[in-house]
Amino acid sequence: MKKLASALCALLLCLGCTVSASAYANRIIDYALYTDIVATVNGHTLRSYNIGGSTAVVAEDLMGYGFRVIWDATARTLRISLATKNGEPDLPSVWPSYQPEALTQRIGARAKPVYETDIVTYAAGGVLDSFNINGETLVWIDDLAPFGAVVWHPEERVISLTLGDPVEIALAPLIADVELWKSIGGPGSSWETVECRTGTLLTTRYTGTPHGSTTTMLFLSKSGDHISINSLLPNYVWGSGNYLAPREIAIDEAGTRLSFVTPVREMADVSGLGEVKELGDCRCVVDLLNGTLLSLEPLSAG
């Protein structure tokens, strides 16, 4: 089921299709099955469906379980993140009291049709597989692992999500990857972090890569959002990582604004075959709440 949904999304993106929402709503791609499996978040039950042997939950329901779910009707997107308050998790004071209905059909029988959707769902810096049941958007509970531990308890027939620190969850494999590369051929590779009230900035440098050294800056928010600082900077051949050399890195006390100095190069065209414009050292300022580049100012007229 996951592969089917991914393939359909990829095909539509490649073809540049502009299919209406109503057209998607008529395309049955699978069926939800009657199941005795229960899904929980921090021990609290929420609606779930068994589709193709995997458990899916209603994205909109997550708002009652410590998440923010933002719907953009114009762009037809859903964005899922952890709810935070003053830089800390904002868990419900009163959790939903949902209880699954008693089974009226045999386990595995078809319960409801699953429809394709044109809605794009984002979480933790990526796009999630999503689909539609009764006009609601569903996502796999496994895909919420960036927000905590997803564990299957076969004896209890429960699949649980226990919310954790999304920064720690994301940092561990990223740092391990740098250390692995350092040990197998990039001895100059390194990483460093800058922590702030709203998250952690990770700067990595890989040496010994096919195109020389590569530097990346990634902000990991406590809400689970990921902001690629590289993607906000001008492009150069294989990307900004080829010229990025940040210094004087600073994040304000509120954890909302990042500033740093780096040399910047820009190609005259995105093909990488045009004239290179050397901007020299520039002070860059990034809005960490909205993931936007606020300013890029050369430090000298040269």
Short mmCIF file of C-alpha atoms in Angstrom, two decimals:
data_model
loop_
_atom_site.label_atom_id
_atom_site.label_comp_id
_atom_site.label_asym_id
_atom_site.label_seq_id
_atom_site.Cartn_x
_atom_site.Cartn_y
_atom_site.Cartn_z
CA MET A 1 0.00 0.00 0.00
CA LYS A 2 2.78 2.44 0.91
CA LYS A 3 4.60 1.70 -2.34
CA LEU A 4 1.38 2.13 -4.32
CA ALA A 5 0.65 5.53 -2.79
CA SER A 6 4.23 6.70 -3.34
CA ALA A 7 4.23 5.53 -6.95
CA LEU A 8 0.98 7.32 -7.70
CA CYS A 9 2.24 10.58 -6.19
CA ALA A 10 5.54 10.34 -8.07
CA LEU A 11 3.78 9.66 -11.37
CA LEU A 12 1.50 12.66 -11.01
CA LEU A 13 4.36 14.95 -10.09
CA CYS A 14 6.43 13.79 -13.07
CA LEU A 15 3.54 14.29 -15.50
CA GLY A 16 2.67 17.67 -14.04
CA CYS A 17 -0.98 16.63 -13.73
CA THR A 18 -3.62 19.13 -12.67
CA VAL A 19 -6.37 16.74 -11.66
CA SER A 20 -9.23 18.21 -9.63
CA ALA A 21 -9.86 17.21 -6.02
CA SER A 22 -13.19 15.68 -7.02
CA ALA A 23 -11.44 13.43 -9.55
CA TYR A 24 -9.13 12.10 -6.84
CA ALA A 25 -12.09 11.50 -4.54
CA ASN A 26 -13.54 8.99 -7.02
CA ARG A 27 -10.42 6.82 -7.34
CA ILE A 28 -10.56 3.85 -4.99
CA ILE A 29 -7.02 2.57 -4.37
CA ASP A 30 -7.64 0.14 -1.50
CA TYR A 31 -10.02 -0.76 1.31
CA ALA A 32 -9.83 -0.27 5.06
CA LEU A 33 -10.40 -3.55 6.86
CA TYR A 34 -12.16 -4.41 10.07
CA THR A 35 -9.49 -4.94 12.73
CA ASP A 36 -9.03 -5.47 16.44
CA ILE A 37 -5.75 -3.50 16.43
CA VAL A 38 -5.81 -0.35 18.54
CA ALA A 39 -3.58 2.70 17.99
CA THR A 40 -2.50 4.98 20.85
CA VAL A 41 -0.52 8.17 21.42
CA ASN A 42 1.06 8.31 24.88
CA GLY A 43 -1.37 5.60 25.92
CA HIS A 44 -4.49 7.39 24.66
CA THR A 45 -6.54 5.67 21.97
CA LEU A 46 -7.27 7.36 18.66
CA ARG A 47 -9.12 6.38 15.51
CA SER A 48 -7.19 4.06 13.23
CA TYR A 49 -7.64 1.90 10.16
CA ASN A 50 -5.97 -1.26 8.90
CA ILE A 51 -5.07 -0.78 5.25
CA GLY A 52 -3.04 -3.44 3.49
CA GLY A 53 -1.81 -4.80 6.81
CA SER A 54 -0.54 -1.43 8.11
CA THR A 55 -2.15 1.01 10.55
CA ALA A 56 -3.19 4.49 9.47
CA VAL A 57 -4.56 7.33 11.61
CA VAL A 58 -6.58 10.44 10.79
CA ALA A 59 -4.25 13.44 10.47
CA GLU A 60 -6.85 15.89 11.74
CA ASP A 61 -7.36 13.81 14.91
CA LEU A 62 -3.72 14.37 15.87
CA MET A 63 -4.59 17.92 16.97
CA GLY A 64 -6.05 16.45 20.14
CA TYR A 65 -2.93 14.37 20.85
CA GLY A 66 -0.16 16.97 21.14
CA PHE A 67 0.23 17.89 17.46
CA ARG A 68 -0.38 20.93 15.31
CA VAL A 69 -2.07 20.19 11.98
CA ILE A 70 -2.25 23.15 9.61
CA TRP A 71 -4.46 23.02 6.51
CA ASP A 72 -3.74 25.30 3.56
CA ALA A 73 -6.82 25.23 1.33
CA THR A 74 -5.17 27.17 -1.48
CA ALA A 75 -2.07 24.99 -1.71
CA ARG A 76 -4.02 21.88 -0.63
CA THR A 77 -1.40 20.91 1.92
CA LEU A 78 -1.41 19.59 5.48
CA ARG A 79 1.55 20.24 7.76
CA ILE A 80 1.97 18.09 10.87
CA SER A 81 4.25 19.14 13.73
CA LEU A 82 4.42 18.80 17.49
CA ALA A 83 2.59 21.49 19.43
CA THR A 84 5.04 23.59 21.44
CA LYS A 85 4.73 26.45 23.88
CA ASN A 86 7.72 28.57 24.85
CA GLY A 87 9.97 26.05 23.14
CA GLU A 88 8.62 23.06 25.07
CA PRO A 89 6.10 20.33 24.14
CA ASP A 90 2.51 21.48 24.66
CA LEU A 91 0.71 18.26 25.54
CA PRO A 92 -3.05 18.25 26.15
CA SER A 93 -4.26 18.94 29.67
CA VAL A 94 -7.25 16.75 28.81
CA TRP A 95 -6.71 13.95 26.30
CA PRO A 96 -9.48 12.70 23.97
CA SER A 97 -11.61 9.88 25.40
CA TYR A 98 -12.13 7.99 22.13
CA GLN A 99 -12.91 4.29 22.36
CA PRO A 100 -13.14 2.00 19.31
CA GLU A 101 -16.57 0.66 18.43
CA ALA A 102 -17.24 -3.03 19.00
CA LEU A 103 -16.54 -5.18 15.94
CA THR A 104 -19.65 -6.02 13.93
CA GLN A 105 -17.90 -7.87 11.11
CA ARG A 106 -15.15 -10.45 10.88
CA ILE A 107 -11.58 -9.21 11.13
CA GLY A 108 -10.17 -8.62 7.64
CA ALA A 109 -13.52 -7.89 5.98
CA ARG A 110 -13.76 -4.71 3.92
CA ALA A 111 -15.04 -1.77 5.96
CA LYS A 112 -14.56 1.41 3.89
CA PRO A 113 -13.04 2.36 0.53
CA VAL A 114 -9.74 4.25 0.51
CA TYR A 115 -9.49 7.04 -2.04
CA GLU A 116 -6.53 8.71 -3.68
CA THR A 117 -5.96 12.33 -2.62
CA ASP A 118 -4.30 15.37 -4.15
CA ILE A 119 -3.52 16.76 -0.69
CA VAL A 120 0.21 16.79 0.09
CA THR A 121 1.04 16.11 3.73
CA TYR A 122 4.31 17.31 5.25
CA ALA A 123 5.99 16.36 8.53
CA ALA A 124 9.53 16.52 9.92
CA GLY A 125 11.00 17.94 6.73
CA GLY A 126 9.49 15.38 4.36
CA VAL A 127 6.36 14.39 2.46
CA LEU A 128 4.23 11.63 3.95
CA ASP A 129 2.10 9.11 2.07
CA SER A 130 -1.51 10.19 2.55
CA PHE A 131 -4.92 9.13 1.32
CA ASN A 132 -8.60 9.78 1.93
CA ILE A 133 -11.38 8.05 3.81
CA ASN A 134 -14.75 9.80 4.15
CA GLY A 135 -13.17 13.14 3.23
CA GLU A 136 -10.47 12.90 5.91
CA THR A 137 -6.72 12.62 5.38
CA LEU A 138 -4.97 9.53 6.71
CA VAL A 139 -1.26 8.90 7.28
CA TRP A 140 0.66 5.83 8.41
CA ILE A 141 1.34 5.81 12.15
CA ASP A 142 4.80 4.41 11.34
CA ASP A 143 5.59 7.66 9.50
CA LEU A 144 5.15 9.58 12.76
CA ALA A 145 8.35 7.98 14.13
CA PRO A 146 10.26 11.32 13.86
CA PHE A 147 8.09 12.46 16.78
CA GLY A 148 8.64 9.48 19.06
CA ALA A 149 8.81 5.70 19.37
CA VAL A 150 6.32 3.65 17.35
CA VAL A 151 6.08 0.15 18.85
CA TRP A 152 3.92 -2.85 17.95
CA HIS A 153 2.68 -4.85 20.95
CA PRO A 154 1.46 -8.14 19.43
CA GLU A 155 0.03 -9.65 22.61
CA GLU A 156 -2.09 -6.58 23.38
CA ARG A 157 -2.83 -5.95 19.67
CA VAL A 158 -1.78 -2.33 20.19
CA ILE A 159 0.46 -0.09 18.11
CA SER A 160 1.68 2.79 20.23
CA LEU A 161 3.34 6.12 19.58
CA THR A 162 5.15 7.51 22.61
CA LEU A 163 6.10 11.11 21.95
CA GLY A 164 9.75 12.00 22.43
CA ASP A 165 12.23 14.75 21.63
CA PRO A 166 12.19 15.12 17.82
CA VAL A 167 15.54 16.93 17.91
CA GLU A 168 17.31 14.03 19.61
CA ILE A 169 15.58 11.53 17.31
CA ALA A 170 16.75 13.38 14.19
CA LEU A 171 20.25 14.25 15.42
CA ALA A 172 21.45 10.76 16.28
CA PRO A 173 21.48 9.25 12.75
CA LEU A 174 22.78 12.46 11.16
CA ILE A 175 25.76 12.61 13.49
CA ALA A 176 26.37 8.87 13.11
CA ASP A 177 26.50 9.33 9.33
CA VAL A 178 29.20 11.99 9.62
CA GLU A 179 31.24 9.83 11.97
CA LEU A 180 30.92 6.86 9.61
CA TRP A 181 32.06 8.93 6.63
CA LYS A 182 34.94 10.26 8.70
CA SER A 183 36.10 6.72 9.45
CA ILE A 184 35.96 5.40 5.88
CA GLY A 185 37.64 8.12 3.86
CA GLY A 186 36.80 11.63 4.97
CA PRO A 187 39.11 12.23 7.97
CA GLY A 188 38.47 15.98 7.88
CA SER A 189 34.72 15.54 8.21
CA SER A 190 33.14 17.14 11.26
CA TRP A 191 29.93 18.30 12.86
CA GLU A 192 28.87 20.87 15.44
CA THR A 193 25.62 21.92 17.05
CA VAL A 194 24.22 25.16 18.39
CA GLU A 195 21.29 24.76 20.74
CA CYS A 196 18.63 27.36 21.35
CA ARG A 197 15.22 27.74 22.89
CA THR A 198 13.34 26.38 19.87
CA GLY A 199 15.70 23.69 18.59
CA THR A 200 19.20 22.82 17.45
CA LEU A 201 21.28 23.93 14.48
CA LEU A 202 23.44 21.12 13.06
CA THR A 203 26.36 22.05 10.81
CA THR A 204 28.12 19.17 9.05
CA ARG A 205 31.19 19.12 6.83
CA TYR A 206 32.01 16.15 4.61
CA THR A 207 35.48 15.87 3.07
CA GLY A 208 36.63 13.42 0.43
CA THR A 209 33.36 13.61 -1.50
CA PRO A 210 33.33 13.34 -5.33
CA HIS A 211 32.95 17.12 -5.65
CA GLY A 212 35.32 18.13 -2.87
CA SER A 213 34.14 19.15 0.57
CA THR A 214 30.46 19.75 1.27
CA THR A 215 28.96 21.73 4.16
CA THR A 216 25.35 21.66 5.28
CA MET A 217 23.35 23.59 7.85
CA LEU A 218 20.10 22.10 9.12
CA PHE A 219 17.86 23.51 11.85
CA LEU A 220 15.94 20.88 13.80
CA SER A 221 12.98 22.41 15.58
CA LYS A 222 11.50 21.05 18.80
CA SER A 223 8.22 20.91 16.88
CA GLY A 224 9.81 18.34 14.55
CA ASP A 225 10.16 20.70 11.59
CA HIS A 226 13.43 20.65 9.62
CA ILE A 227 14.77 23.78 7.91
CA SER A 228 17.55 23.32 5.35
CA ILE A 229 19.58 26.54 5.52
CA ASN A 230 21.42 25.48 2.35
CA SER A 231 18.20 25.53 0.36
CA LEU A 232 17.67 29.20 1.26
CA LEU A 233 21.00 30.32 -0.21
CA PRO A 234 21.90 31.02 -3.87
CA ASN A 235 22.63 27.94 -5.94
CA TYR A 236 26.12 27.14 -7.21
CA VAL A 237 26.86 24.15 -9.46
CA TRP A 238 25.95 21.23 -7.13
CA GLY A 239 24.40 23.48 -4.51
CA SER A 240 25.34 25.95 -1.81
CA GLY A 241 27.17 23.24 0.16
CA ASN A 242 30.15 23.67 -2.16
CA TYR A 243 30.85 27.22 -1.00
CA LEU A 244 29.24 27.31 2.43
CA ALA A 245 31.75 28.02 5.21
CA PRO A 246 29.76 29.48 8.09
CA ARG A 247 31.31 31.42 10.96
CA GLU A 248 30.07 33.91 13.55
CA ILE A 249 27.01 31.68 13.97
CA ALA A 250 24.49 33.18 16.39
CA ILE A 251 20.86 32.54 17.31
CA ASP A 252 18.87 35.16 19.21
CA GLU A 253 17.60 34.53 22.74
CA ALA A 254 14.09 33.74 21.54
CA GLY A 255 15.41 31.09 19.14
CA THR A 256 13.67 32.68 16.18
CA ARG A 257 16.50 34.28 14.20
CA LEU A 258 19.79 32.80 12.98
CA SER A 259 22.68 34.85 11.64
CA PHE A 260 26.04 33.76 10.21
CA VAL A 261 28.74 34.88 7.82
CA THR A 262 29.75 32.81 4.79
CA PRO A 263 31.22 33.34 1.34
CA VAL A 264 28.49 33.16 -1.32
CA ARG A 265 28.66 32.26 -4.98
CA GLU A 266 25.81 32.41 -7.42
CA MET A 267 25.39 31.01 -10.91
CA ALA A 268 23.85 33.18 -13.61
CA ASP A 269 21.56 30.25 -14.51
CA VAL A 270 20.44 27.12 -12.71
CA SER A 271 22.13 24.79 -15.22
CA GLY A 272 25.47 25.58 -13.61
CA LEU A 273 27.01 26.49 -16.97
CA GLY A 274 26.68 30.25 -16.77
CA GLU A 275 28.80 32.99 -15.25
CA VAL A 276 29.72 32.70 -11.60
CA LYS A 277 28.93 35.74 -9.51
CA GLU A 278 31.24 36.06 -6.49
CA LEU A 279 29.38 37.86 -3.73
CA GLY A 280 32.21 37.43 -1.23
CA ASP A 281 31.57 37.18 2.49
CA CYS A 282 27.93 37.84 3.30
CA ARG A 283 26.00 38.08 6.52
CA CYS A 284 22.91 35.90 6.25
CA VAL A 285 19.87 36.18 8.52
CA VAL A 286 17.25 33.42 8.62
CA ASP A 287 13.78 33.37 10.19
CA LEU A 288 13.71 30.03 12.03
CA LEU A 289 9.95 30.15 12.58
CA ASN A 290 8.98 30.47 8.93
CA GLY A 291 12.09 28.99 7.29
CA THR A 292 12.81 32.07 5.18
CA LEU A 293 15.95 34.02 4.34
CA LEU A 294 15.43 37.52 5.73
CA SER A 295 18.59 39.08 4.34
CA LEU A 296 21.87 38.36 2.59
CA GLU A 297 24.22 41.35 2.76
CA PRO A 298 27.77 41.42 1.31
CA LEU A 299 30.27 42.66 3.89
CA SER A 300 32.26 44.58 1.29
CA ALA A 301 31.53 46.33 -1.98
CA GLY A 302 33.99 44.02 -3.78
#
